[in-house]
Amino acid sequence: MSTDTIPSSAETIDLFKQYVIPNYTRYPLALERGEGSYVWDAEGKRYLDFFPGWGCNLLGHCPEPVVRAVQEQVATLIHVPNTWHTHAQGLWAKMLSERSFGGQAFFCNSGTEANEAAIKLARLHTPKERYKIITFEGGFHGRTLGATAATAQPKYHEGLGPLMAGFTYAPYGDADAVARLIDKETAAILVEPIQGEGGVKIATDGFLRDLRRLADENGLLLMFDEVQTGCGRTGKWFAYQRAGVTPDVMTLAKALCGGVAGGALLTTKEIAPSLRPGMHAATFGGNPIAARAGIAAIEMVESQNLLENVDLIATVFRARLEALRDECEIVRDLRIAGVMIGIELAVEGAPIVKACMERGLLINCTQGVVIRLLPAMNLTGAQVHEGCDILCDAIRAARP
Ligand SMILES: *Cc1c(COP(=O)(O)O)cnc(C)c1O
């Protein structure tokens, strides 16, 4: 479409006002197309995107190998149910297994679904009396009701009760509190190795090791929610590999299929049979389009050395943001794990998000005061500087 045939943002917003349930707070803009780390709105304005696809577009917008795989697949076979085998799903599972802890995969369509599968698996795999799952304050696991109950943030529970029974919450980082919560009914511990929505809080390796030990001593499953941290985000395939602590169960989604919807649960060959026939399913899970996209995403990361590139661009981000912190007292803390970046401020972040958007940079703010960046792995050093120039100006200008 050429620009003059594209409906304006105002026209699109009007459609939403009439026909779309207003359960999201949306920016007053319609996005039209994207390429790499740039995205264009309906008026033709270009933005540098440091938060592409809310963490889903880890390879940038419209990564060419993913586009090609999807285009080819969509003309061959769009969907078949899981009563059949497809080679793509099997190969995708093998590739994920070989890059993680060598287990087996269940495929679904989103992060919350992957976590629902993990919750069921924890209950199915452990003895009948065990059903409780320990999760962490400030965590985020999704919006379906099981995952909502797992999400220990009161604001997401308001008005929804009674919630699913069996979740108990510990402060993030406090292994002693976890030890005190464990009883004869505890089945599992579910944790993000880095809390994303909670403000980019990075668990210490020691904390994750303590959780591993507590799980082993008490016969619990250790389950890592890597929906946001997985698939290369931190410069390793999975964040657990940074800490050297291997979970029994890992959930993935967001960037898993290079921007196409897809989710997965990985677990060991010993635990996997507990998710037995008839106990769980997802109609679209592991469909050929998601599978081909997922395979293409893995191949792209490897053929373009993007895990190495994450370390390079993280170094540039760190240099820029540490300099900002040293000069600007409203920067309270800086937390960087690969291309997962949190800048905790002493002031509200929303006006900074707005100021950046006006100057052509897209970022996010979580927990009110944490600027969150989840840029693409294939960002260039020059683009890091281009965005940091705008971001640093906006933060400096926010000083009271
Ligand atoms: C985004 C997210 C989810 C939920 O994923 P959806 O695909 O939106 O259901 C779950 N866990 C974590 C850690 C996330 O960041």
Tab-separated table of C-alpha atoms and ligand atoms in Angstrom:
chain	number	residue	atom	x	y	z
A	1	MET	CA	0.000	0.000	0.000
A	2	SER	CA	1.274	3.470	-0.794
A	3	THR	CA	0.923	6.007	2.006
A	4	ASP	CA	-2.068	7.842	0.527
A	5	THR	CA	-4.231	4.697	0.494
A	6	ILE	CA	-3.526	3.874	4.144
A	7	PRO	CA	-6.337	4.774	6.556
A	8	SER	CA	-5.213	7.480	8.964
A	9	SER	CA	-4.557	6.755	12.639
A	10	ALA	CA	-7.694	8.779	13.434
A	11	GLU	CA	-9.880	6.584	11.203
A	12	THR	CA	-8.486	3.434	12.780
A	13	ILE	CA	-8.939	4.794	16.301
A	14	ASP	CA	-12.559	5.529	15.424
A	15	LEU	CA	-13.116	1.874	14.461
A	16	PHE	CA	-11.658	0.794	17.794
A	17	LYS	CA	-13.891	3.213	19.719
A	18	GLN	CA	-16.932	1.603	18.175
A	19	TYR	CA	-16.025	-2.042	17.844
A	20	VAL	CA	-13.059	-3.127	19.975
A	21	ILE	CA	-13.398	-3.849	23.703
A	22	PRO	CA	-11.384	-1.172	25.489
A	23	ASN	CA	-9.396	-3.506	27.758
A	24	TYR	CA	-6.043	-2.036	26.702
A	25	THR	CA	-4.591	1.426	27.164
A	26	ARG	CA	-3.398	2.143	23.641
A	27	TYR	CA	-1.229	4.897	22.228
A	28	PRO	CA	-3.215	7.151	19.851
A	29	LEU	CA	-1.379	5.826	16.794
A	30	ALA	CA	-1.871	3.036	14.283
A	31	LEU	CA	1.281	1.216	13.220
A	32	GLU	CA	1.480	0.274	9.601
A	33	ARG	CA	4.685	-1.587	8.762
A	34	GLY	CA	8.019	-2.551	10.230
A	35	GLU	CA	11.490	-3.504	9.108
A	36	GLY	CA	14.215	-4.531	11.527
A	37	SER	CA	14.257	-2.116	14.450
A	38	TYR	CA	12.193	0.520	12.638
A	39	VAL	CA	8.430	0.780	12.481
A	40	TRP	CA	6.211	3.291	10.684
A	41	ASP	CA	2.848	4.690	11.722
A	42	ALA	CA	-0.111	5.303	9.417
A	43	GLU	CA	1.054	8.896	8.852
A	44	GLY	CA	4.424	7.652	7.623
A	45	LYS	CA	6.417	8.712	10.706
A	46	ARG	CA	9.349	6.401	11.463
A	47	TYR	CA	10.211	5.149	14.947
A	48	LEU	CA	13.272	3.361	16.269
A	49	ASP	CA	11.772	0.501	18.262
A	50	PHE	CA	13.501	-0.440	21.538
A	51	PHE	CA	10.447	-2.470	22.581
A	52	PRO	CA	9.451	-4.287	19.393
A	53	GLY	CA	6.346	-6.393	19.767
A	54	TRP	CA	6.408	-6.226	23.593
A	55	GLY	CA	9.391	-8.574	23.566
A	56	CYS	CA	8.034	-10.832	20.818
A	57	ASN	CA	10.016	-9.320	17.940
A	58	LEU	CA	13.434	-10.281	19.287
A	59	LEU	CA	14.682	-10.542	15.684
A	60	GLY	CA	13.213	-7.161	14.742
A	61	HIS	CA	10.138	-6.520	12.631
A	62	CYS	CA	9.545	-8.908	9.723
A	63	PRO	CA	12.840	-10.859	9.920
A	64	GLU	CA	13.442	-12.088	6.399
A	65	PRO	CA	14.050	-15.830	7.114
A	66	VAL	CA	10.875	-15.994	9.224
A	67	VAL	CA	8.843	-14.176	6.557
A	68	ARG	CA	10.135	-16.595	3.917
A	69	ALA	CA	9.405	-19.723	5.990
A	70	VAL	CA	5.882	-18.548	6.825
A	71	GLN	CA	5.087	-17.566	3.240
A	72	GLU	CA	6.232	-20.946	2.003
A	73	GLN	CA	4.353	-22.859	4.702
A	74	VAL	CA	1.110	-20.911	4.436
A	75	ALA	CA	0.834	-21.946	0.784
A	76	THR	CA	1.578	-25.599	1.596
A	77	LEU	CA	-0.362	-26.531	4.736
A	78	ILE	CA	-1.823	-23.990	7.157
A	79	HIS	CA	-3.112	-26.180	9.923
A	80	VAL	CA	-3.620	-29.776	10.866
A	81	PRO	CA	-4.638	-30.958	14.311
A	82	ASN	CA	-2.351	-32.760	16.724
A	83	THR	CA	-3.940	-36.082	15.816
A	84	TRP	CA	-1.355	-36.066	13.000
A	85	HIS	CA	2.394	-35.802	12.888
A	86	THR	CA	4.074	-32.979	11.001
A	87	HIS	CA	7.783	-33.035	10.356
A	88	ALA	CA	8.121	-29.342	11.213
A	89	GLN	CA	6.789	-29.804	14.763
A	90	GLY	CA	9.112	-32.751	15.406
A	91	LEU	CA	12.147	-30.922	14.050
A	92	TRP	CA	11.303	-27.787	16.038
A	93	ALA	CA	11.081	-29.831	19.250
A	94	LYS	CA	14.445	-31.441	18.479
A	95	MET	CA	16.087	-28.066	17.893
A	96	LEU	CA	14.739	-26.676	21.183
A	97	SER	CA	15.745	-29.824	23.043
A	98	GLU	CA	19.307	-29.692	21.682
A	99	ARG	CA	19.696	-26.063	22.737
A	100	SER	CA	18.287	-26.570	26.226
A	101	PHE	CA	18.380	-29.538	28.620
A	102	GLY	CA	17.614	-32.331	26.212
A	103	GLY	CA	13.987	-33.019	27.018
A	104	GLN	CA	10.705	-32.987	25.125
A	105	ALA	CA	8.289	-30.227	24.104
A	106	PHE	CA	4.566	-29.507	24.348
A	107	PHE	CA	3.442	-26.710	22.036
A	108	CYS	CA	0.774	-24.083	22.592
A	109	ASN	CA	0.140	-20.535	21.426
A	110	SER	CA	1.103	-18.131	24.203
A	111	GLY	CA	2.960	-17.673	27.455
A	112	THR	CA	-0.042	-17.964	29.675
A	113	GLU	CA	-0.968	-21.248	27.988
A	114	ALA	CA	2.528	-22.588	28.481
A	115	ASN	CA	2.266	-21.768	32.183
A	116	GLU	CA	-1.171	-23.415	32.443
A	117	ALA	CA	0.435	-26.551	31.030
A	118	ALA	CA	3.197	-26.260	33.642
A	119	ILE	CA	0.645	-25.923	36.456
A	120	LYS	CA	-1.192	-29.047	35.274
A	121	LEU	CA	2.060	-30.926	34.807
A	122	ALA	CA	3.170	-30.083	38.369
A	123	ARG	CA	-0.078	-31.484	39.764
A	124	LEU	CA	-0.065	-34.536	37.499
A	125	HIS	CA	3.566	-35.480	38.025
A	126	THR	CA	3.736	-35.275	41.812
A	127	PRO	CA	1.816	-37.506	44.291
A	128	LYS	CA	-1.912	-36.849	44.573
A	129	GLU	CA	-1.782	-34.820	47.797
A	130	ARG	CA	0.679	-32.363	46.257
A	131	TYR	CA	-0.922	-29.442	44.436
A	132	LYS	CA	0.579	-26.248	45.813
A	133	ILE	CA	2.918	-24.096	43.743
A	134	ILE	CA	5.202	-21.447	45.210
A	135	THR	CA	5.564	-18.300	43.079
A	136	PHE	CA	7.105	-14.873	43.726
A	137	GLU	CA	5.980	-11.370	44.603
A	138	GLY	CA	6.300	-9.066	41.607
A	139	GLY	CA	6.215	-12.027	39.219
A	140	PHE	CA	4.150	-12.230	36.064
A	141	HIS	CA	2.890	-15.438	34.468
A	142	GLY	CA	-0.045	-14.454	32.256
A	143	ARG	CA	-3.736	-13.621	32.200
A	144	THR	CA	-5.688	-16.859	32.191
A	145	LEU	CA	-7.042	-17.634	35.635
A	146	GLY	CA	-4.447	-20.201	36.678
A	147	ALA	CA	-1.600	-17.966	35.548
A	148	THR	CA	-3.303	-14.975	37.167
A	149	ALA	CA	-3.382	-16.833	40.479
A	150	ALA	CA	0.318	-17.641	39.963
A	151	THR	CA	1.004	-13.925	39.422
A	152	ALA	CA	1.631	-12.502	42.904
A	153	GLN	CA	0.629	-8.916	42.197
A	154	PRO	CA	-2.611	-7.806	43.919
A	155	LYS	CA	-3.487	-5.343	41.137
A	156	TYR	CA	-4.051	-8.253	38.733
A	157	HIS	CA	-6.379	-10.071	41.168
A	158	GLU	CA	-8.816	-7.253	41.911
A	159	GLY	CA	-12.431	-8.317	41.454
A	160	LEU	CA	-11.566	-11.757	40.074
A	161	GLY	CA	-11.824	-13.870	43.198
A	162	PRO	CA	-12.074	-16.537	44.324
A	163	LEU	CA	-8.842	-17.407	42.554
A	164	MET	CA	-7.598	-20.922	41.889
A	165	ALA	CA	-6.390	-22.490	45.138
A	166	GLY	CA	-2.876	-23.666	45.818
A	167	PHE	CA	-0.582	-20.729	45.099
A	168	THR	CA	1.629	-19.371	47.857
A	169	TYR	CA	3.897	-16.380	47.388
A	170	ALA	CA	7.431	-15.657	48.564
A	171	PRO	CA	9.483	-12.477	48.245
A	172	TYR	CA	11.671	-12.679	45.118
A	173	GLY	CA	15.210	-13.581	46.140
A	174	ASP	CA	14.283	-14.980	49.559
A	175	ALA	CA	15.083	-18.706	49.626
A	176	ASP	CA	14.446	-18.928	53.387
A	177	ALA	CA	10.878	-17.746	52.844
A	178	VAL	CA	10.477	-20.456	50.179
A	179	ALA	CA	11.781	-23.081	52.605
A	180	ARG	CA	9.194	-21.971	55.175
A	181	LEU	CA	6.341	-22.241	52.632
A	182	ILE	CA	7.160	-25.813	51.579
A	183	ASP	CA	4.900	-28.466	53.097
A	184	LYS	CA	3.653	-31.973	52.272
A	185	GLU	CA	1.225	-30.499	49.713
A	186	THR	CA	3.789	-28.499	47.744
A	187	ALA	CA	4.297	-29.704	44.161
A	188	ALA	CA	6.481	-27.071	42.506
A	189	ILE	CA	8.277	-23.749	42.478
A	190	LEU	CA	7.542	-21.478	39.494
A	191	VAL	CA	9.938	-18.571	38.980
A	192	GLU	CA	11.175	-16.128	36.359
A	193	PRO	CA	15.007	-16.173	36.375
A	194	ILE	CA	14.682	-12.461	35.621
A	195	GLN	CA	11.380	-10.766	36.479
A	196	GLY	CA	10.352	-8.855	33.359
A	197	GLU	CA	7.046	-7.129	33.948
A	198	GLY	CA	8.067	-6.888	37.622
A	199	GLY	CA	10.791	-4.397	36.678
A	200	VAL	CA	13.718	-6.348	35.159
A	201	LYS	CA	14.805	-7.823	38.487
A	202	ILE	CA	17.684	-10.241	37.990
A	203	ALA	CA	17.804	-13.223	40.354
A	204	THR	CA	21.223	-14.017	41.790
A	205	ASP	CA	22.739	-17.349	40.766
A	206	GLY	CA	22.815	-18.235	44.463
A	207	PHE	CA	19.065	-17.746	44.827
A	208	LEU	CA	18.346	-19.968	41.823
A	209	ARG	CA	20.794	-22.583	43.169
A	210	ASP	CA	18.968	-22.499	46.523
A	211	LEU	CA	15.670	-23.081	44.737
A	212	ARG	CA	17.198	-26.046	42.888
A	213	ARG	CA	18.402	-27.503	46.198
A	214	LEU	CA	15.029	-26.954	47.919
A	215	ALA	CA	13.226	-28.586	45.001
A	216	ASP	CA	15.569	-31.597	45.093
A	217	GLU	CA	15.377	-32.011	48.863
A	218	ASN	CA	11.590	-31.853	48.902
A	219	GLY	CA	10.630	-33.683	45.710
A	220	LEU	CA	9.332	-30.564	43.939
A	221	LEU	CA	9.480	-29.568	40.303
A	222	LEU	CA	11.574	-26.478	39.626
A	223	MET	CA	9.815	-24.605	36.823
A	224	PHE	CA	11.330	-21.545	35.088
A	225	ASP	CA	9.055	-19.131	33.260
A	226	GLU	CA	11.346	-18.035	30.425
A	227	VAL	CA	8.565	-16.537	28.329
A	228	GLN	CA	10.381	-13.187	28.362
A	229	THR	CA	13.985	-14.232	29.103
A	230	GLY	CA	14.219	-17.149	26.675
A	231	CYS	CA	15.186	-17.597	23.032
A	232	GLY	CA	18.375	-15.516	23.154
A	233	ARG	CA	17.157	-12.424	25.000
A	234	THR	CA	19.973	-12.538	27.586
A	235	GLY	CA	22.769	-13.562	25.212
A	236	LYS	CA	22.350	-17.251	26.041
A	237	TRP	CA	19.641	-19.381	24.493
A	238	PHE	CA	17.929	-19.457	27.884
A	239	ALA	CA	18.503	-17.407	31.037
A	240	TYR	CA	18.940	-20.542	33.175
A	241	GLN	CA	22.189	-21.140	31.265
A	242	ARG	CA	23.571	-17.841	32.613
A	243	ALA	CA	22.974	-19.001	36.170
A	244	GLY	CA	24.074	-22.599	35.598
A	245	VAL	CA	20.908	-23.864	37.292
A	246	THR	CA	18.805	-26.234	35.211
A	247	PRO	CA	15.038	-26.352	35.777
A	248	ASP	CA	12.831	-29.431	35.394
A	249	VAL	CA	10.277	-27.504	33.379
A	250	MET	CA	10.671	-24.382	31.249
A	251	THR	CA	7.977	-22.304	29.583
A	252	LEU	CA	8.544	-20.234	26.435
A	253	ALA	CA	6.549	-17.930	24.181
A	254	LYS	CA	6.935	-14.262	23.127
A	255	ALA	CA	10.055	-14.389	20.884
A	256	LEU	CA	9.836	-18.149	20.287
A	257	CYS	CA	8.600	-17.862	16.685
A	258	GLY	CA	10.266	-14.625	15.566
A	259	GLY	CA	7.082	-12.610	16.059
A	260	VAL	CA	4.516	-15.253	15.074
A	261	ALA	CA	2.287	-16.515	17.911
A	262	GLY	CA	3.611	-19.637	19.593
A	263	GLY	CA	4.370	-21.089	23.009
A	264	ALA	CA	6.057	-24.163	24.407
A	265	LEU	CA	6.715	-26.108	27.554
A	266	LEU	CA	9.935	-28.092	27.737
A	267	THR	CA	10.588	-30.764	30.316
A	268	THR	CA	12.770	-33.798	30.825
A	269	LYS	CA	12.052	-37.179	29.226
A	270	GLU	CA	11.323	-38.588	32.697
A	271	ILE	CA	8.694	-35.979	33.592
A	272	ALA	CA	7.150	-35.563	30.119
A	273	PRO	CA	4.911	-38.700	30.174
A	274	SER	CA	2.941	-37.216	33.109
A	275	LEU	CA	1.282	-34.935	30.553
A	276	ARG	CA	-0.444	-38.042	29.265
A	277	PRO	CA	-2.938	-38.350	26.379
A	278	GLY	CA	-6.279	-36.794	27.183
A	279	MET	CA	-4.953	-34.595	30.014
A	280	HIS	CA	-3.911	-31.543	28.063
A	281	ALA	CA	-4.089	-30.116	24.551
A	282	ALA	CA	-4.007	-26.977	22.409
A	283	THR	CA	-5.805	-27.086	19.080
A	284	PHE	CA	-3.438	-24.713	17.305
A	285	GLY	CA	-0.383	-25.724	19.356
A	286	GLY	CA	2.687	-26.534	17.264
A	287	ASN	CA	0.876	-25.742	14.019
A	288	PRO	CA	3.006	-25.845	10.870
A	289	ILE	CA	3.235	-22.053	10.520
A	290	ALA	CA	4.440	-21.554	14.103
A	291	ALA	CA	6.810	-24.501	13.746
A	292	ARG	CA	8.382	-23.227	10.541
A	293	ALA	CA	8.658	-19.741	12.043
A	294	GLY	CA	10.221	-21.182	15.211
A	295	ILE	CA	12.774	-23.167	13.224
A	296	ALA	CA	13.606	-20.158	11.045
A	297	ALA	CA	14.077	-17.998	14.169
A	298	ILE	CA	16.589	-20.451	15.672
A	299	GLU	CA	18.462	-20.744	12.373
A	300	MET	CA	18.607	-16.975	11.999
A	301	VAL	CA	20.033	-16.481	15.510
A	302	GLU	CA	22.778	-18.989	14.751
A	303	SER	CA	23.614	-18.117	11.143
A	304	GLN	CA	23.859	-14.413	11.994
A	305	ASN	CA	25.723	-14.932	15.324
A	306	LEU	CA	23.063	-12.982	17.162
A	307	LEU	CA	23.833	-14.381	20.633
A	308	GLU	CA	27.287	-12.812	20.288
A	309	ASN	CA	25.711	-9.617	18.996
A	310	VAL	CA	23.561	-9.403	22.132
A	311	ASP	CA	26.716	-9.194	24.239
A	312	LEU	CA	28.136	-6.496	21.948
A	313	ILE	CA	25.075	-4.262	22.023
A	314	ALA	CA	24.583	-4.836	25.759
A	315	THR	CA	28.092	-3.439	26.266
A	316	VAL	CA	27.201	-0.307	24.299
A	317	PHE	CA	23.932	0.109	26.224
A	318	ARG	CA	25.802	-0.346	29.498
A	319	ALA	CA	28.378	2.305	28.661
A	320	ARG	CA	25.723	4.819	27.631
A	321	LEU	CA	23.383	4.167	30.538
A	322	GLU	CA	26.101	4.043	33.206
A	323	ALA	CA	27.306	7.435	31.999
A	324	LEU	CA	23.733	8.701	32.286
A	325	ARG	CA	23.384	7.264	35.782
A	326	ASP	CA	26.599	8.955	36.912
A	327	GLU	CA	25.425	12.309	35.636
A	328	CYS	CA	21.712	12.102	36.425
A	329	GLU	CA	20.572	11.595	40.022
A	330	ILE	CA	17.047	10.443	39.088
A	331	VAL	CA	18.486	7.177	37.730
A	332	ARG	CA	18.221	4.978	40.814
A	333	ASP	CA	19.388	1.668	39.392
A	334	LEU	CA	20.397	0.049	36.147
A	335	ARG	CA	19.733	-3.639	35.446
A	336	ILE	CA	21.016	-5.169	32.215
A	337	ALA	CA	20.944	-8.808	31.092
A	338	GLY	CA	21.714	-8.931	27.375
A	339	VAL	CA	18.959	-7.063	25.559
A	340	MET	CA	16.721	-6.998	28.622
A	341	ILE	CA	17.237	-3.624	30.253
A	342	GLY	CA	15.628	-1.903	33.223
A	343	ILE	CA	16.345	1.703	34.220
A	344	GLU	CA	14.794	2.405	37.602
A	345	LEU	CA	13.979	6.063	38.130
A	346	ALA	CA	13.068	8.260	41.061
A	347	VAL	CA	10.284	9.786	38.930
A	348	GLU	CA	7.302	8.458	36.958
A	349	GLY	CA	8.331	6.906	33.635
A	350	ALA	CA	5.184	7.617	31.604
A	351	PRO	CA	6.123	11.194	30.584
A	352	ILE	CA	9.513	9.893	29.413
A	353	VAL	CA	7.854	7.229	27.257
A	354	LYS	CA	5.711	9.975	25.707
A	355	ALA	CA	8.629	12.340	25.142
A	356	CYS	CA	10.612	9.561	23.437
A	357	MET	CA	7.683	8.633	21.221
A	358	GLU	CA	7.330	12.231	20.064
A	359	ARG	CA	11.005	12.139	19.104
A	360	GLY	CA	10.656	8.818	17.273
A	361	LEU	CA	11.781	6.249	19.869
A	362	LEU	CA	9.538	3.509	21.269
A	363	ILE	CA	10.236	2.290	24.821
A	364	ASN	CA	8.180	0.898	27.704
A	365	CYS	CA	7.688	1.674	31.361
A	366	THR	CA	6.716	-0.990	33.913
A	367	GLN	CA	5.899	-0.751	37.619
A	368	GLY	CA	5.454	3.009	37.191
A	369	VAL	CA	9.124	3.938	37.474
A	370	VAL	CA	11.151	1.352	35.542
A	371	ILE	CA	11.973	2.172	31.927
A	372	ARG	CA	12.102	-1.214	30.209
A	373	LEU	CA	13.884	-1.859	26.924
A	374	LEU	CA	13.548	-5.178	25.087
A	375	PRO	CA	15.292	-4.317	21.809
A	376	ALA	CA	15.972	-6.704	18.966
A	377	MET	CA	19.067	-8.941	19.021
A	378	ASN	CA	20.140	-7.642	15.616
A	379	LEU	CA	20.201	-3.989	16.600
A	380	THR	CA	23.406	-2.227	15.491
A	381	GLY	CA	25.733	-0.232	17.720
A	382	ALA	CA	24.808	2.901	15.743
A	383	GLN	CA	21.124	2.281	16.473
A	384	VAL	CA	21.881	1.868	20.195
A	385	HIS	CA	23.505	5.330	20.124
A	386	GLU	CA	20.666	6.796	18.042
A	387	GLY	CA	18.093	5.632	20.609
A	388	CYS	CA	20.188	6.388	23.687
A	389	ASP	CA	20.654	9.992	22.515
A	390	ILE	CA	16.873	10.439	22.596
A	391	LEU	CA	16.327	8.411	25.770
A	392	CYS	CA	19.096	10.143	27.749
A	393	ASP	CA	17.787	13.586	26.718
A	394	ALA	CA	14.287	12.606	27.824
A	395	ILE	CA	15.497	11.317	31.202
A	396	ARG	CA	17.656	14.426	31.784
A	397	ALA	CA	14.690	16.633	30.948
A	398	ALA	CA	12.541	14.762	33.514
A	399	ARG	CA	14.695	15.946	36.432
A	400	PRO	CA	12.542	17.848	38.895
B	1	LIG	C1	4.383	-12.032	28.710
B	1	LIG	C2	4.620	-13.050	29.768
B	1	LIG	C3	3.688	-14.080	30.009
B	1	LIG	C4	2.378	-14.164	29.286
B	1	LIG	O1	2.531	-14.417	27.936
B	1	LIG	P1	1.283	-14.276	26.936
B	1	LIG	O2	1.807	-14.755	25.628
B	1	LIG	O3	0.876	-12.835	26.940
B	1	LIG	O4	0.212	-15.139	27.485
B	1	LIG	C5	4.023	-15.031	30.945
B	1	LIG	N1	5.184	-14.982	31.617
B	1	LIG	C6	6.090	-14.009	31.421
B	1	LIG	C7	7.371	-14.017	32.189
B	1	LIG	C8	5.840	-12.997	30.492
B	1	LIG	O5	6.727	-12.008	30.305
